[in-house]
Amino acid sequence: MSTDVTAEGGHGAIPTGPEVPVAPKPAATRRDWPLYEVFVRGKRGLNHVHVGSLHAPDDEMAVHAARDVYTRRNEGVSIWVVKAADITASSPDEKDPMFAPSGDKVYRHPTFYEIPEDVPHM
Amino acid sequence: MSAPTLDRPTDEAALQQRFDATIAADRRIEPRDWMPDGYRKTLVRQIAQHAHSEIIGMQPEGDWLLAAPSLRRKAILLAKVQDEAGHGMYLYSAAETLGADRADLTDKLIEQKQKYSSIFNYPTLTYADVGVIGWLVDGAAICNQVPLCRSSYGPYARAMIRICKEESFHQRQGYELLMTMMGGTEEQRAMVQDAVDRWWWPSLMMFGPPDDDSPNSAQSMAWGIKRHSNDELRQRYVDMSVPQAQFLGVTLPDPDLHWDEETGHWRFGPIDWAEFKQVVSGNGPANAERIRRRRAARDDNAWVTEAATAYARKHAGAVTEGAA
């Protein structure tokens, strides 16, 4: 028994030797199909929530594909798809200065204010 | 978002420290976080091979779609095989958050540079195999996958949550199919027993080599990618499966299988790791066929991809002209 396999991958044992390449190379196929991020509204009254992504040739096909991939069991009542390239995001670092101002403004939270216990409905 | 932010630490040690602290606090690593190369590579490899397993896993059961014994069974099997495709898509999506490209991953599978679970290199000889795959193979997959819902990499854990919800249907439809057959004729019961005889040991192999022969496990567990050892999960699986086999009325093909009062576990006989090694290295009964069909699916359907691309281009052009 060699040591080049392990139980990675959920569905069972697979090799993990150095011969298994992981570095991405430029795609040979479907490079023309953009990546779409998919958002699903679980039911009326809820926000659309990000559920994953897929590749599709155009917006319409992206919606159809999203329906098949992400809502096979009534997981949603509405789907948004948006090209991943069109999303603008904040810096990935959660300690980024972008969010720092909210950290030192404790007075924005209700717990900042001391109110006597016997004040009703507060 | 692409410009470097001056306040961010550029020192690798500081980045590593922050990564370690996130792991230690049992919080999730998200796609745009800094992560060690080894962590990224391990995840790409694991997620890709998991995705490949889902996609290749459509074949052994898909073989029975046109020969299902009733419309009910056919509808169920169709839904299950479609789920496997969906699982593959969730996982390729997760792999792409790490910088991998799914068309490239598929190429690597077809070129046999990346692998898939050894279990799918066994053929499905009778319809009882469909039931046994649901019960034993998906049962083993659930054992492996439930802890992965808490994997340290966010997109992988979230994909696993979706998958686990659906695997439960897979296992139950299999067990129900087998119960139906066990309540049938003598011949049907023999078919079930035969399928159990063929799938039991390969199912145990799905958990991978013994802990003392699984050097990558320790690092994966330290990174929180993996949560339990191979042997731990295998034992858990055997303990769950034995009473299910008893209820079903089938015999598991292991003369050494016995209840250990002291530990409260079902003890099982030695696993034939030589067979496992053979199947993993490409010499299983169906390895060549699985890859041949996956290659055909890619190549024979390439024109559909091209047609859709051409249509999208033309349509986009028309819209622009109309707007102008």
Tab-separated table of C-alpha atoms in Angstrom:
chain	number	residue	atom	x	y	z
A	1	MET	CA	0.000	0.000	0.000
A	2	SER	CA	1.588	3.236	-1.054
A	3	THR	CA	0.880	6.513	0.611
A	4	ASP	CA	-0.319	8.445	-2.398
A	5	VAL	CA	-4.030	8.232	-1.746
A	6	THR	CA	-6.329	9.651	0.850
A	7	ALA	CA	-10.038	10.073	1.433
A	8	GLU	CA	-10.331	13.555	0.109
A	9	GLY	CA	-13.137	14.591	-2.093
A	10	GLY	CA	-16.234	13.514	-0.276
A	11	HIS	CA	-17.152	10.747	-2.637
A	12	GLY	CA	-14.182	8.713	-1.566
A	13	ALA	CA	-10.573	7.866	-1.915
A	14	ILE	CA	-8.493	9.544	-4.560
A	15	PRO	CA	-4.791	9.908	-5.239
A	16	THR	CA	-2.891	12.862	-3.852
A	17	GLY	CA	0.542	12.286	-5.302
A	18	PRO	CA	2.651	15.076	-6.757
A	19	GLU	CA	1.662	13.959	-10.268
A	20	VAL	CA	-1.785	15.477	-9.744
A	21	PRO	CA	-1.554	18.986	-11.197
A	22	VAL	CA	-3.573	21.750	-9.596
A	23	ALA	CA	-2.208	24.955	-11.053
A	24	PRO	CA	-4.766	26.552	-13.345
A	25	LYS	CA	-3.904	27.031	-16.990
A	26	PRO	CA	-5.765	29.194	-19.498
A	27	ALA	CA	-9.019	27.544	-20.492
A	28	ALA	CA	-9.023	25.716	-23.798
A	29	THR	CA	-12.791	25.678	-24.148
A	30	ARG	CA	-15.722	27.887	-23.179
A	31	ARG	CA	-13.424	30.820	-22.608
A	32	ASP	CA	-16.060	32.880	-24.343
A	33	TRP	CA	-18.689	32.001	-21.781
A	34	PRO	CA	-18.523	34.527	-18.968
A	35	LEU	CA	-18.830	33.593	-15.316
A	36	TYR	CA	-22.143	34.591	-13.748
A	37	GLU	CA	-22.856	34.865	-10.046
A	38	VAL	CA	-26.283	33.548	-9.077
A	39	PHE	CA	-28.626	34.981	-6.430
A	40	VAL	CA	-31.853	33.301	-5.360
A	41	ARG	CA	-34.824	34.671	-3.414
A	42	GLY	CA	-35.835	31.734	-1.250
A	43	LYS	CA	-39.392	32.898	-0.788
A	44	ARG	CA	-41.424	36.072	-0.775
A	45	GLY	CA	-40.283	38.375	1.984
A	46	LEU	CA	-36.605	37.377	1.815
A	47	ASN	CA	-33.661	38.996	0.064
A	48	HIS	CA	-31.933	37.409	-2.879
A	49	VAL	CA	-28.939	35.505	-1.536
A	50	HIS	CA	-25.788	34.462	-3.342
A	51	VAL	CA	-25.814	30.710	-4.007
A	52	GLY	CA	-22.943	30.097	-6.416
A	53	SER	CA	-21.843	30.677	-9.951
A	54	LEU	CA	-21.976	29.210	-13.433
A	55	HIS	CA	-20.842	29.849	-16.999
A	56	ALA	CA	-23.319	30.737	-19.723
A	57	PRO	CA	-23.134	32.261	-23.196
A	58	ASP	CA	-25.609	35.056	-22.395
A	59	ASP	CA	-27.877	36.443	-19.681
A	60	GLU	CA	-30.922	34.462	-20.700
A	61	MET	CA	-29.099	31.144	-20.786
A	62	ALA	CA	-27.564	32.023	-17.428
A	63	VAL	CA	-31.031	32.300	-15.881
A	64	HIS	CA	-32.102	28.978	-17.381
A	65	ALA	CA	-28.945	27.248	-16.222
A	66	ALA	CA	-29.281	28.780	-12.751
A	67	ARG	CA	-32.787	27.416	-12.514
A	68	ASP	CA	-31.562	23.885	-13.269
A	69	VAL	CA	-28.459	24.012	-11.135
A	70	TYR	CA	-29.697	25.892	-8.064
A	71	THR	CA	-33.480	25.448	-7.801
A	72	ARG	CA	-34.352	21.819	-8.461
A	73	ARG	CA	-36.366	21.612	-5.224
A	74	ASN	CA	-38.336	24.812	-4.786
A	75	GLU	CA	-35.295	26.570	-3.369
A	76	GLY	CA	-36.445	29.859	-4.830
A	77	VAL	CA	-39.117	32.046	-6.339
A	78	SER	CA	-36.801	34.466	-8.136
A	79	ILE	CA	-33.313	34.355	-9.618
A	80	TRP	CA	-30.820	37.105	-10.351
A	81	VAL	CA	-27.734	36.481	-12.440
A	82	VAL	CA	-24.958	39.002	-12.872
A	83	LYS	CA	-21.675	38.736	-14.696
A	84	ALA	CA	-18.958	38.258	-12.106
A	85	ALA	CA	-16.836	40.803	-13.976
A	86	ASP	CA	-19.503	43.460	-13.332
A	87	ILE	CA	-19.346	43.128	-9.566
A	88	THR	CA	-17.360	45.721	-7.666
A	89	ALA	CA	-16.302	44.552	-4.234
A	90	SER	CA	-14.657	46.029	-1.180
A	91	SER	CA	-11.190	44.889	-0.230
A	92	PRO	CA	-11.227	41.264	0.895
A	93	ASP	CA	-9.590	42.008	4.194
A	94	GLU	CA	-12.197	42.190	6.911
A	95	LYS	CA	-9.911	44.369	9.007
A	96	ASP	CA	-9.757	46.822	6.170
A	97	PRO	CA	-9.989	50.524	7.080
A	98	MET	CA	-13.231	50.604	5.101
A	99	PHE	CA	-15.002	48.999	8.052
A	100	ALA	CA	-12.950	50.554	10.839
A	101	PRO	CA	-15.211	53.599	11.413
A	102	SER	CA	-18.062	51.393	12.592
A	103	GLY	CA	-15.826	49.773	15.181
A	104	ASP	CA	-15.247	52.935	17.229
A	105	LYS	CA	-18.778	54.296	17.065
A	106	VAL	CA	-20.213	52.250	19.867
A	107	TYR	CA	-22.882	54.912	20.417
A	108	ARG	CA	-24.567	53.588	17.282
A	109	HIS	CA	-25.642	50.510	19.200
A	110	PRO	CA	-28.572	50.420	21.625
A	111	THR	CA	-26.473	48.709	24.281
A	112	PHE	CA	-24.360	51.898	24.570
A	113	TYR	CA	-27.114	53.587	26.556
A	114	GLU	CA	-27.756	52.762	30.177
A	115	ILE	CA	-31.433	52.924	31.022
A	116	PRO	CA	-32.780	51.972	34.452
A	117	GLU	CA	-34.351	48.519	34.580
A	118	ASP	CA	-37.707	49.870	35.653
A	119	VAL	CA	-38.323	51.999	32.558
A	120	PRO	CA	-41.042	50.049	30.757
A	121	HIS	CA	-41.082	49.021	27.069
A	122	MET	CA	-37.478	50.119	26.471
B	1	MET	CA	-10.222	46.685	-5.344
B	2	SER	CA	-7.170	45.800	-7.428
B	3	ALA	CA	-4.926	48.569	-6.161
B	4	PRO	CA	-2.760	47.498	-3.240
B	5	THR	CA	-3.899	48.998	0.018
B	6	LEU	CA	-1.101	50.527	2.025
B	7	ASP	CA	-2.494	49.488	5.383
B	8	ARG	CA	-2.560	45.826	4.486
B	9	PRO	CA	0.350	43.783	5.723
B	10	THR	CA	2.540	42.652	2.872
B	11	ASP	CA	4.742	40.592	5.069
B	12	GLU	CA	4.025	36.908	4.473
B	13	ALA	CA	4.524	36.023	8.108
B	14	ALA	CA	1.833	38.483	9.155
B	15	LEU	CA	-0.521	37.109	6.521
B	16	GLN	CA	0.190	33.567	7.655
B	17	GLN	CA	-0.447	34.608	11.229
B	18	ARG	CA	-3.804	36.083	10.336
B	19	PHE	CA	-4.710	32.945	8.362
B	20	ASP	CA	-3.703	30.710	11.272
B	21	ALA	CA	-5.738	32.815	13.678
B	22	THR	CA	-8.826	32.496	11.461
B	23	ILE	CA	-8.408	28.714	11.334
B	24	ALA	CA	-7.739	28.508	15.068
B	25	ALA	CA	-10.905	30.474	15.800
B	26	ASP	CA	-12.805	28.018	13.582
B	27	ARG	CA	-13.872	30.834	11.303
B	28	ARG	CA	-14.119	30.396	7.543
B	29	ILE	CA	-11.557	31.327	4.917
B	30	GLU	CA	-13.216	33.176	2.038
B	31	PRO	CA	-12.091	33.365	-1.608
B	32	ARG	CA	-10.239	36.660	-1.568
B	33	ASP	CA	-8.456	36.056	1.723
B	34	TRP	CA	-4.763	35.401	1.666
B	35	MET	CA	-4.068	31.701	2.070
B	36	PRO	CA	-0.932	29.548	1.973
B	37	ASP	CA	-0.171	27.983	-1.417
B	38	GLY	CA	-0.449	24.502	0.050
B	39	TYR	CA	-3.922	25.215	1.381
B	40	ARG	CA	-5.084	26.513	-1.995
B	41	LYS	CA	-3.551	23.588	-3.874
B	42	THR	CA	-4.978	21.016	-1.493
B	43	LEU	CA	-8.429	22.553	-1.859
B	44	VAL	CA	-8.304	22.804	-5.644
B	45	ARG	CA	-7.197	19.194	-5.839
B	46	GLN	CA	-9.798	17.959	-3.366
B	47	ILE	CA	-12.718	19.994	-4.714
B	48	ALA	CA	-11.875	19.214	-8.342
B	49	GLN	CA	-11.624	15.506	-7.672
B	50	HIS	CA	-14.833	15.617	-5.733
B	51	ALA	CA	-16.500	17.410	-8.665
B	52	HIS	CA	-15.090	14.869	-11.115
B	53	SER	CA	-16.470	12.067	-8.932
B	54	GLU	CA	-19.953	13.556	-9.104
B	55	ILE	CA	-19.776	13.893	-12.882
B	56	ILE	CA	-18.274	10.458	-13.522
B	57	GLY	CA	-20.687	9.098	-10.914
B	58	MET	CA	-23.555	9.835	-13.318
B	59	GLN	CA	-22.381	7.015	-15.582
B	60	PRO	CA	-22.825	3.785	-13.609
B	61	GLU	CA	-26.386	4.678	-12.654
B	62	GLY	CA	-27.150	6.483	-15.896
B	63	ASP	CA	-26.609	3.132	-17.605
B	64	TRP	CA	-29.945	2.007	-16.145
B	65	LEU	CA	-32.047	5.012	-17.122
B	66	LEU	CA	-33.410	3.353	-20.248
B	67	ALA	CA	-33.898	0.028	-18.506
B	68	ALA	CA	-35.629	1.167	-15.322
B	69	PRO	CA	-38.344	-1.327	-14.342
B	70	SER	CA	-41.136	1.260	-14.049
B	71	LEU	CA	-41.890	4.886	-14.811
B	72	ARG	CA	-41.687	5.628	-11.081
B	73	ARG	CA	-38.183	4.174	-10.799
B	74	LYS	CA	-37.139	5.912	-13.982
B	75	ALA	CA	-38.314	9.333	-12.747
B	76	ILE	CA	-36.480	8.789	-9.437
B	77	LEU	CA	-33.271	7.675	-11.125
B	78	LEU	CA	-33.415	10.557	-13.571
B	79	ALA	CA	-33.753	13.025	-10.692
B	80	LYS	CA	-30.856	11.400	-8.882
B	81	VAL	CA	-28.535	11.439	-11.875
B	82	GLN	CA	-29.484	15.065	-12.498
B	83	ASP	CA	-28.571	15.826	-8.889
B	84	GLU	CA	-25.126	14.325	-9.427
B	85	ALA	CA	-24.628	16.741	-12.307
B	86	GLY	CA	-25.773	19.573	-10.055
B	87	HIS	CA	-23.346	18.506	-7.335
B	88	GLY	CA	-20.537	18.577	-9.844
B	89	MET	CA	-21.559	22.114	-10.838
B	90	TYR	CA	-21.652	23.363	-7.208
B	91	LEU	CA	-18.167	21.993	-6.709
B	92	TYR	CA	-16.645	23.331	-9.926
B	93	SER	CA	-18.114	26.678	-8.884
B	94	ALA	CA	-16.326	26.398	-5.520
B	95	ALA	CA	-13.065	25.394	-7.241
B	96	GLU	CA	-13.281	28.453	-9.462
B	97	THR	CA	-13.295	30.737	-6.425
B	98	LEU	CA	-9.737	29.475	-5.870
B	99	GLY	CA	-8.579	30.514	-9.311
B	100	ALA	CA	-9.170	27.220	-11.109
B	101	ASP	CA	-11.003	27.113	-14.430
B	102	ARG	CA	-13.643	24.466	-14.831
B	103	ALA	CA	-13.025	23.733	-18.509
B	104	ASP	CA	-9.392	23.261	-17.614
B	105	LEU	CA	-10.307	20.937	-14.750
B	106	THR	CA	-12.447	18.866	-17.121
B	107	ASP	CA	-9.517	18.652	-19.534
B	108	LYS	CA	-7.301	17.419	-16.707
B	109	LEU	CA	-9.853	14.754	-15.843
B	110	ILE	CA	-10.043	13.579	-19.449
B	111	GLU	CA	-6.275	13.631	-19.816
B	112	GLN	CA	-6.221	11.592	-16.584
B	113	LYS	CA	-4.055	14.111	-14.809
B	114	GLN	CA	-6.699	14.393	-12.109
B	115	LYS	CA	-8.667	11.507	-10.674
B	116	TYR	CA	-12.088	10.712	-9.299
B	117	SER	CA	-13.330	8.324	-6.664
B	118	SER	CA	-12.299	4.714	-7.288
B	119	ILE	CA	-15.823	3.502	-6.533
B	120	PHE	CA	-17.120	4.581	-9.938
B	121	ASN	CA	-14.782	2.245	-11.738
B	122	TYR	CA	-17.002	-0.711	-10.896
B	123	PRO	CA	-19.806	-1.619	-13.321
B	124	THR	CA	-23.529	-1.755	-12.504
B	125	LEU	CA	-24.573	-5.270	-13.515
B	126	THR	CA	-28.220	-5.387	-12.371
B	127	TYR	CA	-30.915	-2.973	-11.241
B	128	ALA	CA	-30.174	-3.995	-7.662
B	129	ASP	CA	-26.880	-2.140	-8.131
B	130	VAL	CA	-28.854	1.098	-8.421
B	131	GLY	CA	-30.341	0.418	-4.984
B	132	VAL	CA	-27.041	-0.640	-3.448
B	133	ILE	CA	-25.237	2.417	-4.810
B	134	GLY	CA	-27.871	4.626	-3.186
B	135	TRP	CA	-27.681	2.774	0.105
B	136	LEU	CA	-23.988	1.926	0.458
B	137	VAL	CA	-22.084	4.248	-1.882
B	138	ASP	CA	-24.142	7.355	-1.179
B	139	GLY	CA	-24.247	6.299	2.470
B	140	ALA	CA	-20.445	6.311	2.541
B	141	ALA	CA	-20.431	9.611	0.679
B	142	ILE	CA	-22.729	11.113	3.315
B	143	CYS	CA	-20.360	9.925	6.070
B	144	ASN	CA	-17.512	11.669	4.276
B	145	GLN	CA	-19.466	14.750	3.321
B	146	VAL	CA	-21.394	15.730	6.426
B	147	PRO	CA	-18.199	16.791	8.263
B	148	LEU	CA	-17.147	18.720	5.132
B	149	CYS	CA	-20.111	21.045	5.707
B	150	ARG	CA	-17.853	22.515	8.428
B	151	SER	CA	-14.783	22.645	6.220
B	152	SER	CA	-12.676	25.749	6.805
B	153	TYR	CA	-13.049	26.993	3.228
B	154	GLY	CA	-16.362	28.839	2.985
B	155	PRO	CA	-17.422	28.112	-0.611
B	156	TYR	CA	-16.591	24.404	-0.217
B	157	ALA	CA	-18.531	24.123	3.038
B	158	ARG	CA	-21.535	25.895	1.507
B	159	ALA	CA	-21.496	23.621	-1.547
B	160	MET	CA	-21.358	20.616	0.779
B	161	ILE	CA	-24.413	21.804	2.689
B	162	ARG	CA	-26.431	21.875	-0.528
B	163	ILE	CA	-25.082	18.485	-1.543
B	164	CYS	CA	-25.778	16.807	1.789
B	165	LYS	CA	-29.405	17.898	1.696
B	166	GLU	CA	-29.784	16.103	-1.611
B	167	GLU	CA	-27.737	13.011	-0.727
B	168	SER	CA	-30.314	12.056	1.850
B	169	PHE	CA	-32.853	11.543	-0.949
B	170	HIS	CA	-30.281	9.462	-2.789
B	171	GLN	CA	-29.666	7.107	0.073
B	172	ARG	CA	-33.320	6.688	0.977
B	173	GLN	CA	-34.467	5.968	-2.569
B	174	GLY	CA	-31.776	3.277	-2.767
B	175	TYR	CA	-32.753	1.642	0.488
B	176	GLU	CA	-36.444	1.746	-0.430
B	177	LEU	CA	-35.657	0.161	-3.793
B	178	LEU	CA	-33.812	-2.651	-2.003
B	179	MET	CA	-36.617	-3.159	0.513
B	180	THR	CA	-39.014	-3.523	-2.417
B	181	MET	CA	-36.797	-6.100	-4.075
B	182	MET	CA	-36.284	-7.997	-0.821
B	183	GLY	CA	-40.052	-8.274	-0.572
B	184	GLY	CA	-40.185	-9.710	-4.099
B	185	THR	CA	-39.158	-13.032	-5.556
B	186	GLU	CA	-36.315	-15.327	-4.540
B	187	GLU	CA	-34.488	-14.233	-7.665
B	188	GLN	CA	-34.828	-10.562	-6.751
B	189	ARG	CA	-33.492	-11.214	-3.251
B	190	ALA	CA	-30.528	-13.033	-4.794
B	191	MET	CA	-29.887	-10.018	-7.016
B	192	VAL	CA	-29.771	-7.734	-3.988
B	193	GLN	CA	-27.401	-10.061	-2.121
B	194	ASP	CA	-25.159	-10.308	-5.172
B	195	ALA	CA	-25.020	-6.527	-5.479
B	196	VAL	CA	-24.213	-6.162	-1.763
B	197	ASP	CA	-21.446	-8.754	-2.142
B	198	ARG	CA	-19.879	-6.745	-4.948
B	199	TRP	CA	-20.240	-3.230	-3.473
B	200	TRP	CA	-19.556	-3.680	0.244
B	201	TRP	CA	-15.761	-3.788	0.156
B	202	PRO	CA	-15.340	-1.048	-2.463
B	203	SER	CA	-17.604	1.110	-0.261
B	204	LEU	CA	-15.259	0.621	2.707
B	205	MET	CA	-12.348	1.623	0.462
B	206	MET	CA	-14.064	4.943	-0.255
B	207	PHE	CA	-12.749	6.226	3.080
B	208	GLY	CA	-9.172	5.889	1.900
B	209	PRO	CA	-6.122	4.164	3.366
B	210	PRO	CA	-5.719	3.472	7.088
B	211	ASP	CA	-4.711	6.444	9.228
B	212	ASP	CA	-1.140	5.218	9.698
B	213	ASP	CA	-0.785	5.194	5.912
B	214	SER	CA	-2.422	8.523	5.167
B	215	PRO	CA	0.230	11.213	5.571
B	216	ASN	CA	-1.772	14.029	3.963
B	217	SER	CA	-4.611	13.683	6.420
B	218	ALA	CA	-2.816	15.384	9.296
B	219	GLN	CA	-2.195	18.582	7.338
B	220	SER	CA	-5.742	18.612	5.968
B	221	MET	CA	-7.089	18.236	9.481
B	222	ALA	CA	-4.803	20.949	10.817
B	223	TRP	CA	-6.183	23.251	8.136
B	224	GLY	CA	-9.738	22.321	9.021
B	225	ILE	CA	-10.358	21.093	5.463
B	226	LYS	CA	-10.936	17.624	6.814
B	227	ARG	CA	-12.549	16.986	10.191
B	228	HIS	CA	-12.202	13.256	10.935
B	229	SER	CA	-9.643	10.587	10.099
B	230	ASN	CA	-10.237	7.903	7.462
B	231	ASP	CA	-10.497	5.069	9.975
B	232	GLU	CA	-12.794	7.053	12.228
B	233	LEU	CA	-15.224	7.688	9.372
B	234	ARG	CA	-14.955	4.107	8.122
B	235	GLN	CA	-15.829	2.742	11.555
B	236	ARG	CA	-18.750	5.142	11.840
B	237	TYR	CA	-19.985	3.934	8.455
B	238	VAL	CA	-19.748	0.250	9.376
B	239	ASP	CA	-21.589	0.881	12.641
B	240	MET	CA	-24.384	2.601	10.732
B	241	SER	CA	-24.574	0.058	7.908
B	242	VAL	CA	-24.650	-3.228	9.827
B	243	PRO	CA	-28.068	-2.696	11.449
B	244	GLN	CA	-29.398	-1.440	8.095
B	245	ALA	CA	-28.180	-4.670	6.455
B	246	GLN	CA	-29.822	-6.699	9.210
B	247	PHE	CA	-33.114	-4.895	8.747
B	248	LEU	CA	-32.902	-5.451	5.007
B	249	GLY	CA	-32.128	-9.146	5.480
B	250	VAL	CA	-28.861	-9.247	3.545
B	251	THR	CA	-25.495	-10.624	4.636
B	252	LEU	CA	-22.446	-8.395	4.466
B	253	PRO	CA	-19.637	-10.381	2.789
B	254	ASP	CA	-17.225	-10.351	5.714
B	255	PRO	CA	-16.764	-13.516	7.826
B	256	ASP	CA	-14.829	-11.479	10.417
B	257	LEU	CA	-17.603	-8.967	11.005
B	258	HIS	CA	-18.610	-9.089	14.680
B	259	TRP	CA	-19.971	-6.926	17.471
B	260	ASP	CA	-17.325	-5.815	19.945
B	261	GLU	CA	-19.076	-5.472	23.289
B	262	GLU	CA	-16.152	-3.669	24.891
B	263	THR	CA	-15.896	-0.796	22.441
B	264	GLY	CA	-19.460	-0.811	21.188
B	265	HIS	CA	-18.350	-1.094	17.569
B	266	TRP	CA	-18.792	-3.550	14.727
B	267	ARG	CA	-15.327	-4.938	13.925
B	268	PHE	CA	-14.594	-5.856	10.339
B	269	GLY	CA	-12.013	-7.959	8.513
B	270	PRO	CA	-8.953	-6.752	6.575
B	271	ILE	CA	-9.504	-4.648	3.470
B	272	ASP	CA	-7.855	-5.722	0.214
B	273	TRP	CA	-5.753	-2.639	-0.374
B	274	ALA	CA	-4.028	-4.286	-3.329
B	275	GLU	CA	-7.332	-4.239	-5.199
B	276	PHE	CA	-7.881	-0.627	-4.213
B	277	LYS	CA	-4.442	0.317	-5.497
B	278	GLN	CA	-5.150	-1.423	-8.785
B	279	VAL	CA	-8.459	0.389	-9.307
B	280	VAL	CA	-7.014	3.770	-8.342
B	281	SER	CA	-4.112	3.323	-10.737
B	282	GLY	CA	-6.516	2.834	-13.626
B	283	ASN	CA	-6.887	-0.942	-13.739
B	284	GLY	CA	-10.431	-1.178	-12.392
B	285	PRO	CA	-13.153	-2.817	-14.461
B	286	ALA	CA	-14.523	0.421	-15.923
B	287	ASN	CA	-11.766	3.086	-15.759
B	288	ALA	CA	-11.179	3.309	-19.506
B	289	GLU	CA	-14.892	3.367	-20.307
B	290	ARG	CA	-15.605	6.176	-17.827
B	291	ILE	CA	-12.963	8.428	-19.341
B	292	ARG	CA	-13.860	7.494	-22.924
B	293	ARG	CA	-17.457	8.599	-22.356
B	294	ARG	CA	-16.504	11.811	-20.589
B	295	ARG	CA	-14.230	12.690	-23.482
B	296	ALA	CA	-16.990	11.927	-25.976
B	297	ALA	CA	-19.416	14.133	-24.031
B	298	ARG	CA	-16.974	17.029	-24.227
B	299	ASP	CA	-15.963	16.585	-27.858
B	300	ASP	CA	-19.282	15.527	-29.374
B	301	ASN	CA	-21.133	18.399	-27.730
B	302	ALA	CA	-18.569	21.051	-28.575
B	303	TRP	CA	-20.732	22.251	-31.478
B	304	VAL	CA	-23.551	23.096	-29.031
B	305	THR	CA	-21.176	25.253	-27.039
B	306	GLU	CA	-19.985	26.954	-30.204
B	307	ALA	CA	-23.520	27.503	-31.508
B	308	ALA	CA	-24.630	29.053	-28.215
B	309	THR	CA	-21.585	31.308	-28.241
B	310	ALA	CA	-22.273	32.381	-31.818
B	311	TYR	CA	-25.914	33.077	-31.021
B	312	ALA	CA	-24.972	35.123	-27.974
B	313	ARG	CA	-22.485	37.193	-30.016
B	314	LYS	CA	-24.977	37.846	-32.787
B	315	HIS	CA	-27.719	38.719	-30.340
B	316	ALA	CA	-25.446	41.078	-28.375
B	317	GLY	CA	-24.456	42.743	-31.670
B	318	ALA	CA	-28.106	43.232	-32.696
B	319	VAL	CA	-28.948	44.858	-29.386
B	320	THR	CA	-26.060	47.292	-29.718
B	321	GLU	CA	-27.077	48.225	-33.249
B	322	GLY	CA	-30.669	48.676	-32.182
B	323	ALA	CA	-29.597	50.977	-29.378
B	324	ALA	CA	-27.427	53.078	-31.683
